[in-house]
Amino acid sequence: MDLKLFHKTNGVTEVTPWLAEAEADVQALVESAMEAMLGVRFLATEYSTGPVHGGRIDSLGLDENGSPVIVEYKRATDPGVLSQGLFYVAWLMDHREEFEALVRERLGAAAAAGVLWSTPRLICVAGGFTRYDLHAVREHRRSIDLVRYTMLGEHHIALETVASVAAQGSVRRERIRGGRGTSPRRRTDAMAELAAVVDETLLGLGEGVTKVERKQYYAYQRLRNFACVTGRQDKLLVYLKVAPATVELVPGFTRDVTGLGHHGTGDLEVQLRSEKDVERALELFRLSYAAA
């Protein structure tokens, strides 16, 4: 990593980065906190693909939008991690019923019914990647994230997304079709124009932003969701991964929805009625993007 970390107790001492002793150590650490680290609900470890296929998937999970996720780990740089992961994605797409049964067993019937098969994801976590890996992900049609880990001192691990691509068709700059929970196509011109501005703003926050379409909302994500957008007749609602207690809430503009049911993810609701509201919300968008 180019980033340097220093400990400033009793003077300034650089914290030396290092790699885990074994791949299994990285896997165990990520699986123990997968939702916090990757935004993925953990389903299974070392999942057997059967005697014919003859493999074991390091980790299976389900992301915040219901997309199936395969996570593959390598201790250091390994040129085989990407091809191995894609090998398992192909198996997964041919065994949808088996995966849905696993989701039903671990997370319940509602989660199984909502699996989003249009955007399966592969996340590769490794100590490093080759330039061939970085090129290959941009040539592939799948959603792939290459995540470099670094151990720092005794108590810290850093995750850095070095490449992130979306499946073909999963990132689109068309206008959001919203409505009261169903995405009807009847929208006023003003709301359609506002939705286009929000879409362009969120996609333009930085590299590696993926837009995922669900029936009730659009999610904008890096490794994790940072914004979910749904429509009403007179406004757009954007849910962000910003702690409501850290910002000044403004009635009619921002609202704490912690513990309240809503479409998508995030505890801070932002209500947008005009392009001026988008400008007001830009710093909140950036905060959520940085946290993802």
PDB file of N, CA, C and O in Angstrom, residues 64-129:
ATOM      1  N   GLU A  64     -26.473  -6.848   0.022  1.00  0.00           N
ATOM      2  CA  GLU A  64     -27.577  -6.046   0.540  1.00  0.00           C
ATOM      3  C   GLU A  64     -28.754  -5.949  -0.419  1.00  0.00           C
ATOM      4  O   GLU A  64     -29.884  -5.679  -0.004  1.00  0.00           O
ATOM      5  N   ASN A  65     -28.509  -6.193  -1.700  1.00  0.00           N
ATOM      6  CA  ASN A  65     -29.563  -6.086  -2.700  1.00  0.00           C
ATOM      7  C   ASN A  65     -30.088  -7.444  -3.147  1.00  0.00           C
ATOM      8  O   ASN A  65     -30.903  -7.522  -4.060  1.00  0.00           O
ATOM      9  N   GLY A  66     -29.602  -8.512  -2.504  1.00  0.00           N
ATOM     10  CA  GLY A  66     -30.063  -9.851  -2.841  1.00  0.00           C
ATOM     11  C   GLY A  66     -29.244 -10.543  -3.909  1.00  0.00           C
ATOM     12  O   GLY A  66     -29.625 -11.612  -4.392  1.00  0.00           O
ATOM     13  N   SER A  67     -28.113  -9.961  -4.311  1.00  0.00           N
ATOM     14  CA  SER A  67     -27.260 -10.598  -5.320  1.00  0.00           C
ATOM     15  C   SER A  67     -26.435 -11.716  -4.683  1.00  0.00           C
ATOM     16  O   SER A  67     -25.851 -11.517  -3.614  1.00  0.00           O
ATOM     17  N   PRO A  68     -26.352 -12.888  -5.340  1.00  0.00           N
ATOM     18  CA  PRO A  68     -25.480 -13.946  -4.838  1.00  0.00           C
ATOM     19  C   PRO A  68     -24.023 -13.499  -4.900  1.00  0.00           C
ATOM     20  O   PRO A  68     -23.619 -12.828  -5.854  1.00  0.00           O
ATOM     21  N   VAL A  69     -23.236 -13.891  -3.901  1.00  0.00           N
ATOM     22  CA  VAL A  69     -21.837 -13.471  -3.843  1.00  0.00           C
ATOM     23  C   VAL A  69     -20.945 -14.684  -3.572  1.00  0.00           C
ATOM     24  O   VAL A  69     -21.213 -15.478  -2.668  1.00  0.00           O
ATOM     25  N   ILE A  70     -19.908 -14.798  -4.379  1.00  0.00           N
ATOM     26  CA  ILE A  70     -18.825 -15.756  -4.124  1.00  0.00           C
ATOM     27  C   ILE A  70     -17.602 -14.958  -3.708  1.00  0.00           C
ATOM     28  O   ILE A  70     -17.241 -13.973  -4.369  1.00  0.00           O
ATOM     29  N   VAL A  71     -16.969 -15.357  -2.605  1.00  0.00           N
ATOM     30  CA  VAL A  71     -15.746 -14.701  -2.154  1.00  0.00           C
ATOM     31  C   VAL A  71     -14.620 -15.731  -2.193  1.00  0.00           C
ATOM     32  O   VAL A  71     -14.741 -16.814  -1.621  1.00  0.00           O
ATOM     33  N   GLU A  72     -13.550 -15.384  -2.898  1.00  0.00           N
ATOM     34  CA  GLU A  72     -12.369 -16.234  -2.961  1.00  0.00           C
ATOM     35  C   GLU A  72     -11.189 -15.493  -2.339  1.00  0.00           C
ATOM     36  O   GLU A  72     -11.042 -14.278  -2.515  1.00  0.00           O
ATOM     37  N   TYR A  73     -10.340 -16.208  -1.623  1.00  0.00           N
ATOM     38  CA  TYR A  73      -9.231 -15.609  -0.876  1.00  0.00           C
ATOM     39  C   TYR A  73      -7.894 -16.179  -1.335  1.00  0.00           C
ATOM     40  O   TYR A  73      -7.801 -17.349  -1.699  1.00  0.00           O
ATOM     41  N   LYS A  74      -6.871 -15.333  -1.300  1.00  0.00           N
ATOM     42  CA  LYS A  74      -5.496 -15.770  -1.484  1.00  0.00           C
ATOM     43  C   LYS A  74      -4.629 -15.008  -0.483  1.00  0.00           C
ATOM     44  O   LYS A  74      -4.850 -13.822  -0.234  1.00  0.00           O
ATOM     45  N   ARG A  75      -3.647 -15.669   0.081  1.00  0.00           N
ATOM     46  CA  ARG A  75      -2.795 -15.025   1.083  1.00  0.00           C
ATOM     47  C   ARG A  75      -1.992 -13.879   0.475  1.00  0.00           C
ATOM     48  O   ARG A  75      -1.851 -12.807   1.076  1.00  0.00           O
ATOM     49  N   ALA A  76      -1.445 -14.100  -0.712  1.00  0.00           N
ATOM     50  CA  ALA A  76      -0.613 -13.096  -1.374  1.00  0.00           C
ATOM     51  C   ALA A  76      -1.113 -12.921  -2.802  1.00  0.00           C
ATOM     52  O   ALA A  76      -2.287 -13.162  -3.091  1.00  0.00           O
ATOM     53  N   THR A  77      -0.240 -12.533  -3.718  1.00  0.00           N
ATOM     54  CA  THR A  77      -0.631 -12.416  -5.121  1.00  0.00           C
ATOM     55  C   THR A  77      -0.670 -13.799  -5.748  1.00  0.00           C
ATOM     56  O   THR A  77       0.290 -14.570  -5.631  1.00  0.00           O
ATOM     57  N   ASP A  78      -1.776 -14.114  -6.399  1.00  0.00           N
ATOM     58  CA  ASP A  78      -1.946 -15.431  -7.012  1.00  0.00           C
ATOM     59  C   ASP A  78      -2.671 -15.236  -8.342  1.00  0.00           C
ATOM     60  O   ASP A  78      -3.827 -14.830  -8.356  1.00  0.00           O
ATOM     61  N   PRO A  79      -2.011 -15.512  -9.457  1.00  0.00           N
ATOM     62  CA  PRO A  79      -2.633 -15.281 -10.770  1.00  0.00           C
ATOM     63  C   PRO A  79      -3.841 -16.156 -11.042  1.00  0.00           C
ATOM     64  O   PRO A  79      -4.569 -15.917 -12.010  1.00  0.00           O
ATOM     65  N   GLY A  80      -4.093 -17.148 -10.183  1.00  0.00           N
ATOM     66  CA  GLY A  80      -5.218 -18.048 -10.423  1.00  0.00           C
ATOM     67  C   GLY A  80      -6.505 -17.653  -9.734  1.00  0.00           C
ATOM     68  O   GLY A  80      -7.545 -18.277  -9.953  1.00  0.00           O
ATOM     69  N   VAL A  81      -6.479 -16.602  -8.895  1.00  0.00           N
ATOM     70  CA  VAL A  81      -7.648 -16.299  -8.085  1.00  0.00           C
ATOM     71  C   VAL A  81      -8.848 -15.900  -8.942  1.00  0.00           C
ATOM     72  O   VAL A  81      -9.982 -16.309  -8.672  1.00  0.00           O
ATOM     73  N   LEU A  82      -8.631 -15.125  -9.992  1.00  0.00           N
ATOM     74  CA  LEU A  82      -9.749 -14.651 -10.811  1.00  0.00           C
ATOM     75  C   LEU A  82     -10.382 -15.784 -11.607  1.00  0.00           C
ATOM     76  O   LEU A  82     -11.611 -15.945 -11.613  1.00  0.00           O
ATOM     77  N   SER A  83      -9.567 -16.592 -12.263  1.00  0.00           N
ATOM     78  CA  SER A  83     -10.117 -17.698 -13.050  1.00  0.00           C
ATOM     79  C   SER A  83     -10.802 -18.718 -12.156  1.00  0.00           C
ATOM     80  O   SER A  83     -11.845 -19.287 -12.521  1.00  0.00           O
ATOM     81  N   GLN A  84     -10.259 -18.957 -10.977  1.00  0.00           N
ATOM     82  CA  GLN A  84     -10.892 -19.888 -10.036  1.00  0.00           C
ATOM     83  C   GLN A  84     -12.254 -19.365  -9.601  1.00  0.00           C
ATOM     84  O   GLN A  84     -13.239 -20.107  -9.567  1.00  0.00           O
ATOM     85  N   GLY A  85     -12.315 -18.075  -9.273  1.00  0.00           N
ATOM     86  CA  GLY A  85     -13.585 -17.497  -8.859  1.00  0.00           C
ATOM     87  C   GLY A  85     -14.628 -17.552  -9.957  1.00  0.00           C
ATOM     88  O   GLY A  85     -15.803 -17.871  -9.708  1.00  0.00           O
ATOM     89  N   LEU A  86     -14.243 -17.246 -11.187  1.00  0.00           N
ATOM     90  CA  LEU A  86     -15.191 -17.276 -12.306  1.00  0.00           C
ATOM     91  C   LEU A  86     -15.655 -18.703 -12.600  1.00  0.00           C
ATOM     92  O   LEU A  86     -16.796 -18.925 -13.019  1.00  0.00           O
ATOM     93  N   PHE A  87     -14.799 -19.664 -12.367  1.00  0.00           N
ATOM     94  CA  PHE A  87     -15.162 -21.075 -12.498  1.00  0.00           C
ATOM     95  C   PHE A  87     -16.316 -21.400 -11.553  1.00  0.00           C
ATOM     96  O   PHE A  87     -17.286 -22.080 -11.924  1.00  0.00           O
ATOM     97  N   TYR A  88     -16.255 -20.869 -10.327  1.00  0.00           N
ATOM     98  CA  TYR A  88     -17.316 -21.123  -9.357  1.00  0.00           C
ATOM     99  C   TYR A  88     -18.575 -20.320  -9.658  1.00  0.00           C
ATOM    100  O   TYR A  88     -19.693 -20.771  -9.383  1.00  0.00           O
ATOM    101  N   VAL A  89     -18.436 -19.120 -10.219  1.00  0.00           N
ATOM    102  CA  VAL A  89     -19.625 -18.343 -10.600  1.00  0.00           C
ATOM    103  C   VAL A  89     -20.424 -19.105 -11.665  1.00  0.00           C
ATOM    104  O   VAL A  89     -21.654 -19.152 -11.622  1.00  0.00           O
ATOM    105  N   ALA A  90     -19.718 -19.697 -12.623  1.00  0.00           N
ATOM    106  CA  ALA A  90     -20.402 -20.481 -13.657  1.00  0.00           C
ATOM    107  C   ALA A  90     -21.171 -21.648 -13.028  1.00  0.00           C
ATOM    108  O   ALA A  90     -22.306 -21.945 -13.426  1.00  0.00           O
ATOM    109  N   TRP A  91     -20.549 -22.299 -12.048  1.00  0.00           N
ATOM    110  CA  TRP A  91     -21.245 -23.383 -11.348  1.00  0.00           C
ATOM    111  C   TRP A  91     -22.483 -22.847 -10.634  1.00  0.00           C
ATOM    112  O   TRP A  91     -23.562 -23.453 -10.695  1.00  0.00           O
ATOM    113  N   LEU A  92     -22.350 -21.715  -9.975  1.00  0.00           N
ATOM    114  CA  LEU A  92     -23.458 -21.143  -9.219  1.00  0.00           C
ATOM    115  C   LEU A  92     -24.655 -20.850 -10.120  1.00  0.00           C
ATOM    116  O   LEU A  92     -25.804 -21.135  -9.759  1.00  0.00           O
ATOM    117  N   MET A  93     -24.411 -20.304 -11.301  1.00  0.00           N
ATOM    118  CA  MET A  93     -25.504 -19.960 -12.202  1.00  0.00           C
ATOM    119  C   MET A  93     -26.228 -21.197 -12.716  1.00  0.00           C
ATOM    120  O   MET A  93     -27.387 -21.106 -13.138  1.00  0.00           O
ATOM    121  N   ASP A  94     -25.563 -22.340 -12.668  1.00  0.00           N
ATOM    122  CA  ASP A  94     -26.206 -23.604 -13.074  1.00  0.00           C
ATOM    123  C   ASP A  94     -26.859 -24.333 -11.907  1.00  0.00           C
ATOM    124  O   ASP A  94     -27.454 -25.392 -12.101  1.00  0.00           O
ATOM    125  N   HIS A  95     -26.738 -23.768 -10.684  1.00  0.00           N
ATOM    126  CA  HIS A  95     -27.285 -24.426  -9.493  1.00  0.00           C
ATOM    127  C   HIS A  95     -28.079 -23.425  -8.651  1.00  0.00           C
ATOM    128  O   HIS A  95     -27.871 -23.288  -7.451  1.00  0.00           O
ATOM    129  N   ARG A  96     -28.976 -22.724  -9.320  1.00  0.00           N
ATOM    130  CA  ARG A  96     -29.729 -21.661  -8.656  1.00  0.00           C
ATOM    131  C   ARG A  96     -30.647 -22.210  -7.563  1.00  0.00           C
ATOM    132  O   ARG A  96     -30.754 -21.622  -6.489  1.00  0.00           O
ATOM    133  N   GLU A  97     -31.294 -23.306  -7.835  1.00  0.00           N
ATOM    134  CA  GLU A  97     -32.210 -23.872  -6.838  1.00  0.00           C
ATOM    135  C   GLU A  97     -31.456 -24.295  -5.584  1.00  0.00           C
ATOM    136  O   GLU A  97     -31.956 -24.106  -4.461  1.00  0.00           O
ATOM    137  N   GLU A  98     -30.272 -24.839  -5.758  1.00  0.00           N
ATOM    138  CA  GLU A  98     -29.464 -25.251  -4.605  1.00  0.00           C
ATOM    139  C   GLU A  98     -29.072 -24.034  -3.763  1.00  0.00           C
ATOM    140  O   GLU A  98     -29.130 -24.062  -2.525  1.00  0.00           O
ATOM    141  N   PHE A  99     -28.680 -22.953  -4.442  1.00  0.00           N
ATOM    142  CA  PHE A  99     -28.310 -21.739  -3.714  1.00  0.00           C
ATOM    143  C   PHE A  99     -29.527 -21.148  -2.995  1.00  0.00           C
ATOM    144  O   PHE A  99     -29.430 -20.739  -1.831  1.00  0.00           O
ATOM    145  N   GLU A 100     -30.661 -21.092  -3.657  1.00  0.00           N
ATOM    146  CA  GLU A 100     -31.861 -20.542  -3.034  1.00  0.00           C
ATOM    147  C   GLU A 100     -32.289 -21.381  -1.829  1.00  0.00           C
ATOM    148  O   GLU A 100     -32.774 -20.837  -0.830  1.00  0.00           O
ATOM    149  N   ALA A 101     -32.087 -22.696  -1.902  1.00  0.00           N
ATOM    150  CA  ALA A 101     -32.396 -23.552  -0.756  1.00  0.00           C
ATOM    151  C   ALA A 101     -31.487 -23.214   0.422  1.00  0.00           C
ATOM    152  O   ALA A 101     -31.922 -23.200   1.579  1.00  0.00           O
ATOM    153  N   LEU A 102     -30.223 -22.935   0.130  1.00  0.00           N
ATOM    154  CA  LEU A 102     -29.284 -22.537   1.184  1.00  0.00           C
ATOM    155  C   LEU A 102     -29.707 -21.204   1.802  1.00  0.00           C
ATOM    156  O   LEU A 102     -29.684 -21.048   3.031  1.00  0.00           O
ATOM    157  N   VAL A 103     -30.088 -20.241   0.965  1.00  0.00           N
ATOM    158  CA  VAL A 103     -30.548 -18.946   1.475  1.00  0.00           C
ATOM    159  C   VAL A 103     -31.788 -19.131   2.331  1.00  0.00           C
ATOM    160  O   VAL A 103     -31.922 -18.536   3.407  1.00  0.00           O
ATOM    161  N   ARG A 104     -32.706 -19.971   1.875  1.00  0.00           N
ATOM    162  CA  ARG A 104     -33.939 -20.217   2.639  1.00  0.00           C
ATOM    163  C   ARG A 104     -33.625 -20.818   4.009  1.00  0.00           C
ATOM    164  O   ARG A 104     -34.212 -20.429   5.025  1.00  0.00           O
ATOM    165  N   GLU A 105     -32.667 -21.726   4.025  1.00  0.00           N
ATOM    166  CA  GLU A 105     -32.287 -22.372   5.285  1.00  0.00           C
ATOM    167  C   GLU A 105     -31.629 -21.395   6.247  1.00  0.00           C
ATOM    168  O   GLU A 105     -31.916 -21.408   7.446  1.00  0.00           O
ATOM    169  N   ARG A 106     -30.775 -20.518   5.748  1.00  0.00           N
ATOM    170  CA  ARG A 106     -29.996 -19.625   6.609  1.00  0.00           C
ATOM    171  C   ARG A 106     -30.679 -18.289   6.890  1.00  0.00           C
ATOM    172  O   ARG A 106     -30.550 -17.748   7.992  1.00  0.00           O
ATOM    173  N   LEU A 107     -31.404 -17.755   5.885  1.00  0.00           N
ATOM    174  CA  LEU A 107     -31.932 -16.396   6.022  1.00  0.00           C
ATOM    175  C   LEU A 107     -33.447 -16.299   5.922  1.00  0.00           C
ATOM    176  O   LEU A 107     -34.011 -15.231   6.166  1.00  0.00           O
ATOM    177  N   GLY A 108     -34.110 -17.387   5.524  1.00  0.00           N
ATOM    178  CA  GLY A 108     -35.564 -17.375   5.481  1.00  0.00           C
ATOM    179  C   GLY A 108     -36.126 -17.311   4.064  1.00  0.00           C
ATOM    180  O   GLY A 108     -35.430 -17.033   3.092  1.00  0.00           O
ATOM    181  N   ALA A 109     -37.430 -17.566   3.970  1.00  0.00           N
ATOM    182  CA  ALA A 109     -38.100 -17.663   2.674  1.00  0.00           C
ATOM    183  C   ALA A 109     -38.111 -16.340   1.921  1.00  0.00           C
ATOM    184  O   ALA A 109     -37.991 -16.316   0.691  1.00  0.00           O
ATOM    185  N   ALA A 110     -38.277 -15.226   2.638  1.00  0.00           N
ATOM    186  CA  ALA A 110     -38.345 -13.922   1.969  1.00  0.00           C
ATOM    187  C   ALA A 110     -37.028 -13.613   1.262  1.00  0.00           C
ATOM    188  O   ALA A 110     -37.018 -13.124   0.120  1.00  0.00           O
ATOM    189  N   ALA A 111     -35.907 -13.894   1.921  1.00  0.00           N
ATOM    190  CA  ALA A 111     -34.599 -13.650   1.305  1.00  0.00           C
ATOM    191  C   ALA A 111     -34.395 -14.545   0.088  1.00  0.00           C
ATOM    192  O   ALA A 111     -33.868 -14.112  -0.941  1.00  0.00           O
ATOM    193  N   ALA A 112     -34.836 -15.797   0.187  1.00  0.00           N
ATOM    194  CA  ALA A 112     -34.687 -16.726  -0.934  1.00  0.00           C
ATOM    195  C   ALA A 112     -35.520 -16.287  -2.128  1.00  0.00           C
ATOM    196  O   ALA A 112     -35.087 -16.409  -3.280  1.00  0.00           O
ATOM    197  N   ALA A 113     -36.715 -15.754  -1.867  1.00  0.00           N
ATOM    198  CA  ALA A 113     -37.587 -15.311  -2.954  1.00  0.00           C
ATOM    199  C   ALA A 113     -37.052 -14.063  -3.638  1.00  0.00           C
ATOM    200  O   ALA A 113     -37.389 -13.786  -4.789  1.00  0.00           O
ATOM    201  N   GLY A 114     -36.197 -13.312  -2.942  1.00  0.00           N
ATOM    202  CA  GLY A 114     -35.692 -12.061  -3.486  1.00  0.00           C
ATOM    203  C   GLY A 114     -34.301 -12.134  -4.074  1.00  0.00           C
ATOM    204  O   GLY A 114     -33.692 -11.088  -4.335  1.00  0.00           O
ATOM    205  N   VAL A 115     -33.754 -13.343  -4.286  1.00  0.00           N
ATOM    206  CA  VAL A 115     -32.414 -13.460  -4.854  1.00  0.00           C
ATOM    207  C   VAL A 115     -32.388 -12.830  -6.244  1.00  0.00           C
ATOM    208  O   VAL A 115     -33.235 -13.113  -7.092  1.00  0.00           O
ATOM    209  N   LEU A 116     -31.423 -11.967  -6.480  1.00  0.00           N
ATOM    210  CA  LEU A 116     -31.306 -11.213  -7.727  1.00  0.00           C
ATOM    211  C   LEU A 116     -30.286 -11.891  -8.633  1.00  0.00           C
ATOM    212  O   LEU A 116     -29.083 -11.630  -8.545  1.00  0.00           O
ATOM    213  N   TRP A 117     -30.760 -12.728  -9.529  1.00  0.00           N
ATOM    214  CA  TRP A 117     -29.863 -13.524 -10.360  1.00  0.00           C
ATOM    215  C   TRP A 117     -29.264 -12.744 -11.515  1.00  0.00           C
ATOM    216  O   TRP A 117     -28.341 -13.235 -12.178  1.00  0.00           O
ATOM    217  N   SER A 118     -29.745 -11.544 -11.776  1.00  0.00           N
ATOM    218  CA  SER A 118     -29.198 -10.757 -12.885  1.00  0.00           C
ATOM    219  C   SER A 118     -27.814 -10.200 -12.581  1.00  0.00           C
ATOM    220  O   SER A 118     -27.078  -9.825 -13.501  1.00  0.00           O
ATOM    221  N   THR A 119     -27.450 -10.132 -11.294  1.00  0.00           N
ATOM    222  CA  THR A 119     -26.164  -9.511 -10.941  1.00  0.00           C
ATOM    223  C   THR A 119     -25.393 -10.326  -9.914  1.00  0.00           C
ATOM    224  O   THR A 119     -25.092  -9.851  -8.818  1.00  0.00           O
ATOM    225  N   PRO A 120     -25.024 -11.585 -10.214  1.00  0.00           N
ATOM    226  CA  PRO A 120     -24.155 -12.324  -9.286  1.00  0.00           C
ATOM    227  C   PRO A 120     -22.805 -11.633  -9.190  1.00  0.00           C
ATOM    228  O   PRO A 120     -22.339 -11.015 -10.160  1.00  0.00           O
ATOM    229  N   ARG A 121     -22.165 -11.735  -8.028  1.00  0.00           N
ATOM    230  CA  ARG A 121     -20.913 -11.019  -7.804  1.00  0.00           C
ATOM    231  C   ARG A 121     -19.788 -11.972  -7.400  1.00  0.00           C
ATOM    232  O   ARG A 121     -20.026 -12.959  -6.702  1.00  0.00           O
ATOM    233  N   LEU A 122     -18.586 -11.622  -7.828  1.00  0.00           N
ATOM    234  CA  LEU A 122     -17.374 -12.308  -7.389  1.00  0.00           C
ATOM    235  C   LEU A 122     -16.489 -11.284  -6.693  1.00  0.00           C
ATOM    236  O   LEU A 122     -16.182 -10.235  -7.264  1.00  0.00           O
ATOM    237  N   ILE A 123     -16.120 -11.564  -5.448  1.00  0.00           N
ATOM    238  CA  ILE A 123     -15.197 -10.714  -4.709  1.00  0.00           C
ATOM    239  C   ILE A 123     -13.936 -11.528  -4.431  1.00  0.00           C
ATOM    240  O   ILE A 123     -14.009 -12.588  -3.799  1.00  0.00           O
ATOM    241  N   CYS A 124     -12.808 -11.052  -4.930  1.00  0.00           N
ATOM    242  CA  CYS A 124     -11.530 -11.710  -4.689  1.00  0.00           C
ATOM    243  C   CYS A 124     -10.754 -10.898  -3.660  1.00  0.00           C
ATOM    244  O   CYS A 124     -10.500  -9.705  -3.883  1.00  0.00           O
ATOM    245  N   VAL A 125     -10.413 -11.516  -2.552  1.00  0.00           N
ATOM    246  CA  VAL A 125      -9.646 -10.859  -1.493  1.00  0.00           C
ATOM    247  C   VAL A 125      -8.264 -11.488  -1.466  1.00  0.00           C
ATOM    248  O   VAL A 125      -8.127 -12.690  -1.252  1.00  0.00           O
ATOM    249  N   ALA A 126      -7.238 -10.666  -1.694  1.00  0.00           N
ATOM    250  CA  ALA A 126      -5.878 -11.213  -1.765  1.00  0.00           C
ATOM    251  C   ALA A 126      -4.871 -10.163  -1.320  1.00  0.00           C
ATOM    252  O   ALA A 126      -5.186  -8.980  -1.210  1.00  0.00           O
ATOM    253  N   GLY A 127      -3.647 -10.626  -1.093  1.00  0.00           N
ATOM    254  CA  GLY A 127      -2.590  -9.713  -0.696  1.00  0.00           C
ATOM    255  C   GLY A 127      -2.116  -8.827  -1.820  1.00  0.00           C
ATOM    256  O   GLY A 127      -1.439  -7.819  -1.599  1.00  0.00           O
ATOM    257  N   GLY A 128      -2.452  -9.187  -3.058  1.00  0.00           N
ATOM    258  CA  GLY A 128      -2.071  -8.382  -4.208  1.00  0.00           C
ATOM    259  C   GLY A 128      -2.648  -8.984  -5.477  1.00  0.00           C
ATOM    260  O   GLY A 128      -3.141 -10.119  -5.482  1.00  0.00           O
ATOM    261  N   PHE A 129      -2.583  -8.213  -6.574  1.00  0.00           N
ATOM    262  CA  PHE A 129      -3.098  -8.671  -7.861  1.00  0.00           C
ATOM    263  C   PHE A 129      -2.109  -8.290  -8.957  1.00  0.00           C
ATOM    264  O   PHE A 129      -1.368  -7.308  -8.832  1.00  0.00           O
TER     265      PHE A 129
END
